[in-house]
Amino acid sequence: MSQVSNCALQADLTVNHAANRAANRVVARLAVVGRDVFNGFMSMSRVIVTFVGCVTMLGAAAIVSNESARARFIEHAPALVGHWLVPAVPAAVTARGDLQTSAAQPVSVQVGLEPEQRQITQYLARRYRVADEAVQRLVVAAYRAGEELALDPLLILAVMAVESSMNPFAQSSVGAQGLMQVMTRVHTDKFEAHGGDHAALDPIANIYVGSAILKDLVRRGGSVERGLQLYVGAGNLPDDGGYGSRVMAERARIQLAASGKVDGALSAGLRADATRITAPVVTPAAASDAGGVAPVSGATPLPQVGAMNDRPA
């Protein structure tokens, strides 16, 4: 009887051993198949990446070597990134001149332009060599801020032109930033509704905050001319070094362009630039004795005005 049991046990062990060996062979084969599939996928990925890289390099070489293709690329490239100028969370600024801001509400900057806005866009884009797609959003934003603040939008655009030459990334040696050269460290609270200090380089946020500051300074000063003197930080000085005159002259050229005389406005701007280049540099009188107000520059292609806006007069 024991012999029969031993034979049965041995048969069972033999069957189990054979089954284990068969299972191990299946697992090994599946592992080989999986490894081959993975290696094939990686090889195909490398081929695809290499192909895309070669096509991209050939395309770039074609654009660089072909003058007409390069011109078309330069013409259409701004449209690909123009949407960046639309802010994520601009806040609506109240129409009162008290620098208060309402709760942050998205402001949709529509690109549809009125005829005068289209003429202004052409003038500013050509004068300061900025893409039309970018300038038209700035023009619309200036008109929107002017409407909400009851402030002349042409004055806002003129300040932008004189302060930064329409460069949203301009920064002066004293820390003034953006299109309207706002002193960010002085106006930290005003940028909170726009996401914080980094919004100073957001074109639309800078326009809204700078316009609100300008509105308040005009109210405090009692006139546009005095408001501009305060904006540039020359409130305690006998004069502003010609800053207000440059802003008002640029505003007059923008108004001329808005009437349809874009070429005339551009010619007037070139004459003003030539006069300024040949004229001696004028700085606010006794600037060094009044707190070191930085000399101001005009509406030239190089910004860095260094506005000291909203400093105590």
Short mmCIF file of C-alpha atoms in Angstrom, two decimals:
data_model
loop_
_atom_site.label_atom_id
_atom_site.label_comp_id
_atom_site.label_asym_id
_atom_site.label_seq_id
_atom_site.Cartn_x
_atom_site.Cartn_y
_atom_site.Cartn_z
CA MET A 1 0.00 0.00 0.00
CA SER A 2 2.85 2.34 0.87
CA GLN A 3 4.48 1.62 -2.45
CA VAL A 4 1.32 2.71 -4.25
CA SER A 5 1.23 5.96 -2.23
CA ASN A 6 4.85 6.69 -2.99
CA CYS A 7 4.28 6.16 -6.68
CA ALA A 8 1.28 8.50 -6.66
CA LEU A 9 3.24 11.18 -4.78
CA GLN A 10 6.12 10.91 -7.19
CA ALA A 11 3.73 11.22 -10.12
CA ASP A 12 2.21 14.36 -8.60
CA LEU A 13 5.65 15.90 -8.08
CA THR A 14 6.57 15.11 -11.66
CA VAL A 15 3.40 16.76 -12.96
CA ASN A 16 3.91 19.86 -10.76
CA HIS A 17 7.51 20.16 -11.86
CA ALA A 18 6.50 19.95 -15.51
CA ALA A 19 3.77 22.57 -14.97
CA ASN A 20 6.20 24.94 -13.23
CA ARG A 21 8.68 24.59 -16.06
CA ALA A 22 5.96 25.29 -18.62
CA ALA A 23 4.81 28.37 -16.66
CA ASN A 24 8.38 29.66 -16.37
CA ARG A 25 8.84 29.27 -20.12
CA VAL A 26 5.63 31.25 -20.76
CA VAL A 27 6.71 34.03 -18.37
CA ALA A 28 10.16 34.16 -19.98
CA ARG A 29 8.66 34.41 -23.45
CA LEU A 30 6.24 37.15 -22.33
CA ALA A 31 9.15 39.06 -20.82
CA VAL A 32 11.06 38.79 -24.10
CA VAL A 33 8.02 40.01 -26.03
CA GLY A 34 7.49 42.94 -23.63
CA ARG A 35 11.15 43.92 -23.83
CA ASP A 36 11.06 43.79 -27.61
CA VAL A 37 7.91 45.93 -27.73
CA PHE A 38 9.46 48.51 -25.37
CA ASN A 39 12.71 48.62 -27.34
CA GLY A 40 10.75 49.00 -30.56
CA PHE A 41 8.70 51.85 -29.10
CA MET A 42 11.81 53.67 -27.92
CA SER A 43 13.50 53.18 -31.29
CA MET A 44 10.44 54.52 -33.10
CA SER A 45 10.27 57.52 -30.73
CA ARG A 46 13.90 58.36 -31.45
CA VAL A 47 13.24 58.11 -35.17
CA ILE A 48 10.20 60.42 -34.89
CA VAL A 49 12.07 62.98 -32.76
CA THR A 50 15.01 62.92 -35.16
CA PHE A 51 12.68 63.36 -38.13
CA VAL A 52 10.83 66.29 -36.54
CA GLY A 53 14.13 67.93 -35.58
CA CYS A 54 15.47 67.58 -39.12
CA VAL A 55 12.27 69.00 -40.61
CA THR A 56 12.37 71.93 -38.16
CA MET A 57 16.00 72.68 -38.98
CA LEU A 58 15.32 72.51 -42.71
CA GLY A 59 12.31 74.79 -42.31
CA ALA A 60 14.31 77.31 -40.28
CA ALA A 61 17.10 77.21 -42.84
CA ALA A 62 14.59 77.80 -45.63
CA ILE A 63 13.10 80.81 -43.81
CA VAL A 64 16.51 82.30 -43.07
CA SER A 65 17.83 81.81 -46.60
CA ASN A 66 14.69 82.95 -48.41
CA GLU A 67 14.05 86.69 -48.14
CA SER A 68 10.34 86.54 -48.98
CA ALA A 69 9.73 83.66 -46.56
CA ARG A 70 11.62 85.53 -43.87
CA ALA A 71 9.52 88.63 -44.46
CA ARG A 72 6.27 86.65 -44.23
CA PHE A 73 7.44 85.00 -41.02
CA ILE A 74 8.31 88.35 -39.45
CA GLU A 75 4.94 89.74 -40.54
CA HIS A 76 2.87 86.94 -39.04
CA ALA A 77 4.96 86.02 -36.00
CA PRO A 78 3.53 88.79 -33.75
CA ALA A 79 0.02 87.43 -34.27
CA LEU A 80 1.10 84.09 -32.84
CA VAL A 81 2.10 85.69 -29.54
CA GLY A 82 -0.16 88.72 -29.55
CA HIS A 83 -2.64 87.00 -27.24
CA TRP A 84 0.00 87.20 -24.50
CA LEU A 85 -0.78 90.89 -24.15
CA VAL A 86 -4.30 90.10 -22.97
CA PRO A 87 -4.00 89.95 -19.19
CA ALA A 88 -5.25 87.04 -17.17
CA VAL A 89 -6.80 89.06 -14.33
CA PRO A 90 -6.87 92.84 -14.98
CA ALA A 91 -9.01 94.72 -12.47
CA ALA A 92 -11.53 97.37 -13.33
CA VAL A 93 -10.43 100.73 -11.99
CA THR A 94 -13.09 103.01 -10.55
CA ALA A 95 -13.88 106.24 -12.34
CA ARG A 96 -13.14 108.26 -9.19
CA GLY A 97 -9.69 109.77 -8.91
CA ASP A 98 -9.03 108.30 -5.46
CA LEU A 99 -6.90 105.38 -6.70
CA GLN A 100 -9.32 102.80 -5.30
CA THR A 101 -9.83 99.62 -7.32
CA SER A 102 -12.90 97.48 -7.44
CA ALA A 103 -12.92 93.73 -6.94
CA ALA A 104 -10.84 92.04 -9.57
CA GLN A 105 -13.05 91.35 -12.55
CA PRO A 106 -11.77 90.04 -15.91
CA VAL A 107 -11.59 92.78 -18.53
CA SER A 108 -11.95 91.58 -22.09
CA VAL A 109 -9.84 93.75 -24.39
CA GLN A 110 -11.52 93.56 -27.77
CA VAL A 111 -9.40 94.13 -30.82
CA GLY A 112 -12.17 95.81 -32.82
CA LEU A 113 -11.02 99.39 -33.37
CA GLU A 114 -12.83 102.60 -34.11
CA PRO A 115 -11.44 104.53 -37.11
CA GLU A 116 -9.53 107.01 -34.92
CA GLN A 117 -8.09 104.17 -32.84
CA ARG A 118 -6.94 102.45 -36.03
CA GLN A 119 -5.16 105.64 -37.14
CA ILE A 120 -3.54 106.02 -33.72
CA THR A 121 -2.38 102.41 -33.85
CA GLN A 122 -0.74 103.00 -37.22
CA TYR A 123 1.04 106.09 -35.94
CA LEU A 124 2.34 104.54 -32.72
CA ALA A 125 3.35 101.28 -34.40
CA ARG A 126 5.34 103.07 -37.10
CA ARG A 127 6.84 105.72 -34.84
CA TYR A 128 8.02 103.32 -32.14
CA ARG A 129 8.52 100.26 -34.38
CA VAL A 130 6.12 97.99 -32.53
CA ALA A 131 3.87 95.37 -34.15
CA ASP A 132 0.36 96.60 -35.00
CA GLU A 133 -1.21 93.62 -33.24
CA ALA A 134 0.48 94.60 -29.98
CA VAL A 135 -0.19 98.35 -30.24
CA GLN A 136 -3.89 97.97 -31.01
CA ARG A 137 -4.44 96.15 -27.70
CA LEU A 138 -2.62 98.92 -25.86
CA VAL A 139 -4.72 101.56 -27.60
CA VAL A 140 -7.96 99.77 -26.70
CA ALA A 141 -6.79 99.38 -23.09
CA ALA A 142 -5.90 103.09 -22.88
CA TYR A 143 -9.35 104.04 -24.17
CA ARG A 144 -10.98 101.64 -21.71
CA ALA A 145 -8.99 103.04 -18.77
CA GLY A 146 -9.70 106.60 -19.90
CA GLU A 147 -13.42 105.91 -20.05
CA GLU A 148 -13.51 104.35 -16.58
CA LEU A 149 -11.36 107.08 -15.02
CA ALA A 150 -12.78 110.04 -16.97
CA LEU A 151 -9.23 110.69 -18.19
CA ASP A 152 -8.17 111.68 -21.70
CA PRO A 153 -7.03 108.43 -23.44
CA LEU A 154 -4.75 110.42 -25.73
CA LEU A 155 -2.98 111.77 -22.66
CA ILE A 156 -2.55 108.21 -21.37
CA LEU A 157 -1.06 107.12 -24.71
CA ALA A 158 1.21 110.18 -24.79
CA VAL A 159 2.57 109.38 -21.33
CA MET A 160 3.15 105.78 -22.41
CA ALA A 161 5.02 106.97 -25.49
CA VAL A 162 7.23 109.45 -23.65
CA GLU A 163 7.87 107.20 -20.66
CA SER A 164 8.69 103.91 -22.37
CA SER A 165 8.45 104.34 -26.15
CA MET A 166 5.67 101.70 -25.98
CA ASN A 167 8.04 99.13 -24.47
CA PRO A 168 6.12 97.10 -21.84
CA PHE A 169 9.37 95.76 -20.36
CA ALA A 170 11.12 99.11 -19.87
CA GLN A 171 12.71 99.68 -16.46
CA SER A 172 14.54 102.77 -15.27
CA SER A 173 17.54 102.98 -12.99
CA VAL A 174 15.30 104.08 -10.11
CA GLY A 175 12.89 101.15 -10.44
CA ALA A 176 10.10 102.60 -12.60
CA GLN A 177 8.62 99.79 -14.68
CA GLY A 178 6.46 99.10 -17.68
CA LEU A 179 4.65 101.17 -20.27
CA MET A 180 3.85 104.03 -17.90
CA GLN A 181 7.02 103.63 -15.79
CA VAL A 182 5.13 103.07 -12.55
CA MET A 183 7.22 103.04 -9.38
CA THR A 184 6.27 99.50 -8.39
CA ARG A 185 7.71 99.63 -4.89
CA VAL A 186 5.63 102.75 -4.18
CA HIS A 187 2.41 101.27 -5.58
CA THR A 188 2.58 97.66 -4.42
CA ASP A 189 -0.96 97.84 -3.08
CA LYS A 190 -2.35 98.94 -6.44
CA PHE A 191 -0.98 95.86 -8.17
CA GLU A 192 -2.51 93.42 -5.68
CA ALA A 193 -5.77 93.27 -7.63
CA HIS A 194 -3.73 92.36 -10.72
CA GLY A 195 -1.77 89.52 -9.15
CA GLY A 196 1.06 91.28 -7.31
CA ASP A 197 4.17 93.29 -8.10
CA HIS A 198 5.08 91.13 -11.10
CA ALA A 199 2.00 92.56 -12.87
CA ALA A 200 3.92 95.83 -13.30
CA LEU A 201 5.29 94.32 -16.51
CA ASP A 202 1.84 93.18 -17.62
CA PRO A 203 1.01 95.81 -20.26
CA ILE A 204 -2.69 96.12 -19.48
CA ALA A 205 -2.28 96.09 -15.71
CA ASN A 206 0.44 98.75 -16.01
CA ILE A 207 -1.87 100.95 -18.09
CA TYR A 208 -4.69 100.68 -15.55
CA VAL A 209 -2.51 101.40 -12.53
CA GLY A 210 -0.50 104.15 -14.25
CA SER A 211 -3.66 105.84 -15.52
CA ALA A 212 -5.21 105.77 -12.04
CA ILE A 213 -2.06 107.34 -10.60
CA LEU A 214 -2.02 110.01 -13.31
CA LYS A 215 -5.70 110.78 -12.72
CA ASP A 216 -5.10 111.25 -9.01
CA LEU A 217 -2.09 113.50 -9.57
CA VAL A 218 -3.99 115.67 -12.06
CA ARG A 219 -6.75 115.99 -9.46
CA ARG A 220 -4.26 116.86 -6.73
CA GLY A 221 -2.34 119.28 -8.92
CA GLY A 222 -5.40 121.03 -10.28
CA SER A 223 -4.31 120.83 -13.91
CA VAL A 224 -2.86 118.41 -16.44
CA GLU A 225 0.42 120.31 -16.53
CA ARG A 226 0.84 120.19 -12.75
CA GLY A 227 -0.26 116.56 -12.69
CA LEU A 228 2.48 115.68 -15.19
CA GLN A 229 5.04 117.55 -13.09
CA LEU A 230 4.01 115.47 -10.08
CA TYR A 231 4.01 112.28 -12.15
CA VAL A 232 7.65 112.74 -13.14
CA GLY A 233 8.64 113.52 -9.55
CA ALA A 234 9.41 117.21 -10.05
CA GLY A 235 6.68 118.49 -7.74
CA ASN A 236 9.12 120.34 -5.45
CA LEU A 237 11.13 121.77 -8.34
CA PRO A 238 10.67 125.01 -10.29
CA ASP A 239 10.13 123.07 -13.52
CA ASP A 240 9.95 119.53 -14.86
CA GLY A 241 12.78 119.77 -17.37
CA GLY A 242 10.37 119.92 -20.28
CA TYR A 243 8.67 116.62 -19.49
CA GLY A 244 5.14 118.05 -19.57
CA SER A 245 5.80 119.83 -22.85
CA ARG A 246 7.03 116.62 -24.45
CA VAL A 247 3.97 114.72 -23.28
CA MET A 248 1.57 117.38 -24.54
CA ALA A 249 3.44 117.62 -27.86
CA GLU A 250 3.16 113.86 -28.28
CA ARG A 251 -0.52 114.05 -27.40
CA ALA A 252 -0.99 116.66 -30.14
CA ARG A 253 0.71 114.35 -32.65
CA ILE A 254 -1.49 111.44 -31.57
CA GLN A 255 -4.55 113.64 -32.01
CA LEU A 256 -3.29 114.63 -35.47
CA ALA A 257 -2.93 110.95 -36.37
CA ALA A 258 -6.42 110.24 -35.01
CA SER A 259 -7.82 112.77 -37.50
CA GLY A 260 -6.34 110.68 -40.33
CA LYS A 261 -3.07 112.55 -40.83
CA VAL A 262 -0.74 109.74 -39.80
CA ASP A 263 2.08 110.77 -42.14
CA GLY A 264 1.89 114.35 -40.90
CA ALA A 265 2.10 113.18 -37.30
CA LEU A 266 5.12 111.00 -38.12
CA SER A 267 6.86 113.89 -39.84
CA ALA A 268 6.19 116.12 -36.85
CA GLY A 269 7.64 113.46 -34.58
CA LEU A 270 10.81 113.20 -36.66
CA ARG A 271 11.24 116.98 -36.53
CA ALA A 272 10.78 116.94 -32.75
CA ASP A 273 13.37 114.16 -32.42
CA ALA A 274 15.86 116.08 -34.56
CA THR A 275 15.35 119.22 -32.47
CA ARG A 276 15.81 117.30 -29.23
CA ILE A 277 19.01 115.64 -30.46
CA THR A 278 20.60 118.97 -31.35
CA ALA A 279 19.33 120.79 -28.26
CA PRO A 280 21.24 120.68 -24.94
CA VAL A 281 19.94 118.31 -22.31
CA VAL A 282 17.67 120.12 -19.85
CA THR A 283 17.04 118.61 -16.42
CA PRO A 284 14.74 119.87 -13.68
CA ALA A 285 16.37 122.79 -11.92
CA ALA A 286 18.20 121.92 -8.68
CA ALA A 287 17.33 118.23 -9.15
CA SER A 288 20.39 117.14 -7.22
CA ASP A 289 19.31 119.26 -4.25
CA ALA A 290 15.72 118.01 -4.30
CA GLY A 291 16.18 114.33 -3.79
CA GLY A 292 18.05 113.22 -6.90
CA VAL A 293 15.20 113.12 -9.40
CA ALA A 294 16.46 111.30 -12.48
CA PRO A 295 16.69 113.35 -15.70
CA VAL A 296 13.75 112.64 -17.95
CA SER A 297 13.95 111.62 -21.58
CA GLY A 298 11.57 112.31 -24.42
CA ALA A 299 9.68 110.08 -26.81
CA THR A 300 12.77 108.49 -28.30
CA PRO A 301 13.26 104.82 -29.19
CA LEU A 302 15.20 104.37 -25.94
CA PRO A 303 13.05 104.57 -22.79
CA GLN A 304 14.21 104.79 -19.16
CA VAL A 305 12.46 107.95 -18.02
CA GLY A 306 12.67 107.05 -14.38
CA ALA A 307 9.31 108.47 -13.40
CA MET A 308 8.92 109.23 -9.68
CA ASN A 309 5.12 109.14 -9.87
CA ASP A 310 2.96 109.76 -6.84
CA ARG A 311 5.80 110.85 -4.60
CA PRO A 312 4.67 113.46 -2.05
CA ALA A 313 4.74 116.89 -3.63
#
